[in-house]
Amino acid sequence: MSKRIDAIDLNVYYGKFRAVADVDITIEPKSVTAFIGPSGCGKTTFLRTLNRMHEVLPGAHVEGKLLLDGDDIYAPGVDPVAVRSNVGMVFQRPNPFPTMTIRENVLAGLKLNGQRISKGDADAVVEKSLRGANLWQEVKDRLEKPGSGLSGGQQQRLCIARTIAVEPEVILMDEPCSALDPISTLAVEDLISELKEQYTVVIVTHNMQQAARVSDKTAFFNIAGTGKPGKLIEYAETSQIFNNPQEKSTEDYVSGRFG
Amino acid sequence: MTTTTQQSALHDPKSAGGRAGDKIFSGIALTAGIVILAILAFVALYLVVESLPALTAGEGELTNGKTSFWSYVGPMMVGTLIASGVALLLATPVAVGVALFISHYSPKHLSQPIGYVIDLLAAIPSVVYGAWGMTFLGPLLVPAYRWLSENAGWIPIFAGGYSQTGRTLFTASVVLAVMVLPIITSMCREIFVQTPKLHEEAALALGATRWEMVKMAVFPFARAGIVSAVMLGLGRALGETMAVALVLSPGVLSANLISAGNQTIPAEIALNFPEAFGMRQNELIAAGLVLFVITLVVNMIARWIVSRHKEFSGAN
Ligand SMILES: Nc1ncnc2c1ncn2[C@@H]1O[C@H](COP(=O)(O)OP(=O)(O)OP(=O)(O)O)[C@@H](O)[C@H]1O
Ligand SMILES: [Mg+2]
């Protein structure tokens, strides 16, 4: 249910431009790992290589190895579609399918690949996933209403429900709270803490308190200058990154003395 | 002091000039709008006034011994709708497929030339299409018609013989399909490429294949647009004169699409109007009015279909 991620000497490119260089990192299962760093340092780019979403952009490609419980997801012959159904992703802006009801949104991933499920099973999945995303109480009476009619925070939790409905091994979140108010943010943060009991969770955030609150380990990325690739500077227990960083740039960044 | 500077800022000659520009522009826009409405009103008025004699004519007043206007125009209405309907049935899947190929499947260096070729189809004059349909496509389809007539004759639309020249309603429909293809394709392509990346990526991140992504994100987003594109194509097909006039060898209404027969309103008008006078002219103009109403109704139905799905549309 939860898998370990090893990136080995990973380089990420947009065409000729190398956006992320030489990342080596091990992300433990059943933990929350936060990626922090200044804008443009490649957090999103690196996160999207973990489920092979990076390569959907024209010209984008990856060099190096990325192991999911030891299996290289970039090995020849691996189907990116299969990778993505094992590694779910929640985006920065909530993106429920606007033409689908709340219920259909939750079931969207399950109906892929021609799979059929009975109505009873589907109802069970909808309830379980929405409960898992702390959204059930709010929407249980309006499951047939469009997902786009929810508030931003509810939409984001709907997207989380949609992601956990397919029972992935890993959940990636790219600034999942950046479009949300403080209350919704708290709801999502609580949820993240619960999710790690079952999943490997990786979250990108610009909010230091959030990283400190939800994550077990934190990775600090930085960039030497425009046009230079982003690099992983320091990776350690979250408490160490925030209280006793080993690198000067990490300390500057987490204490707000950056740039 | 401050008031003077404020005033002089408010009375800045530049902003006054901008205001004059605003006035001129809104004046032009208003005039243009009024002119368009006036022209439309005059055309409608002309149609109605000139149609009235034919619409209200009793027995014996119409030309060539027609008993009533509706028995004259009715079969042609059906012919027009069948020709356009078959054309859309043929053109829409191809257009959507090609548009989708250009927008989501083909590599960049292929999609542009294909787009150009499709747009080029729109630049061919309809007389040329008509000539092509009459002299090339029609004869080409004759063997197919023979086969259909022999093997699928039990289906009403293929029953009762076939045309030796291929100048049939079905051939006309194929020509119309080719003519509306570029309109529908280019409009669908425009819409497909506007599908929000956000929703495409949401589908892909759930483990959708490309085709599943198209079904989950692209088609729902584009549904209203596809309907509009098809209606635009329908508008063109309904009003098309030259191609049908040249291709079809007209006759009475018949369910058989692969033999001579049937007629469409625009072709009837184009073929007969030059020599028409008096009541005959009124009849043809009235037929034109009927065509106008059909097109209007079709467009209203399309709007209704589009608005019915508003709540679930991709527009929000
Ligand atoms: N689609 C793209 N094509 C080309 N270059 C890109 C693309 N997306 C991002 N980049 C470049 O890759 C680098 C890393 O960008 P990325 O979006 O990963 O940064 P980030 O750390 O997520 O920043 P932020 O905190 O602002 O979200 C930047 O230099 C950016 O300009
Ligand atoms: Mg980012």
XYZ file of C-alpha atoms in Angstrom, chain A residues 48 51 53 56 81 84-85 87 89 91 93-101 108-109 112-114 144 146 148 162, chain B residues 108 197-210 212-213 216-217 220-221 223 311-316:
56
model
C 6.299 15.642 -11.508
C 4.774 9.958 -11.462
C 3.821 13.577 -15.447
C 3.629 14.986 -20.989
C -0.106 5.072 -17.376
C 0.434 7.188 -12.653
C -2.268 4.951 -11.311
C 1.439 7.390 -7.838
C -1.097 13.597 -7.681
C -2.320 19.850 -8.043
C -5.082 24.590 -8.195
C -8.090 22.404 -7.397
C -9.112 20.732 -10.647
C -12.233 18.589 -10.297
C -13.730 17.657 -13.663
C -16.305 20.414 -14.210
C -18.738 18.304 -16.198
C -18.889 15.534 -13.599
C -20.868 15.292 -10.411
C -13.264 8.983 -12.281
C -10.021 7.094 -11.743
C -10.482 3.943 -16.276
C -9.141 1.057 -18.323
C -12.660 -0.198 -18.908
C -25.142 14.368 -7.733
C -21.386 19.289 -10.032
C -17.257 22.708 -9.615
C -10.440 11.277 -6.203
C 3.848 19.425 -34.199
C -4.227 21.826 -19.137
C -5.405 21.526 -15.546
C -8.125 19.050 -16.469
C -6.048 17.138 -18.986
C -3.365 16.655 -16.359
C -5.940 15.701 -13.745
C -7.043 12.854 -16.003
C -3.509 11.762 -16.863
C -2.454 11.847 -13.212
C -5.268 9.422 -12.394
C -3.753 6.958 -14.821
C -5.798 7.752 -17.909
C -4.510 6.796 -21.332
C -4.505 9.511 -23.955
C -9.359 8.255 -21.809
C -7.990 11.722 -21.148
C -12.682 12.749 -19.570
C -11.315 16.210 -20.193
C -16.827 17.343 -21.992
C -15.107 20.700 -22.244
C -19.249 19.538 -26.124
C -24.490 23.850 -15.029
C -22.030 21.154 -15.991
C -20.240 23.100 -18.695
C -16.510 23.619 -18.761
C -17.018 27.351 -18.789
C -16.553 27.892 -15.059
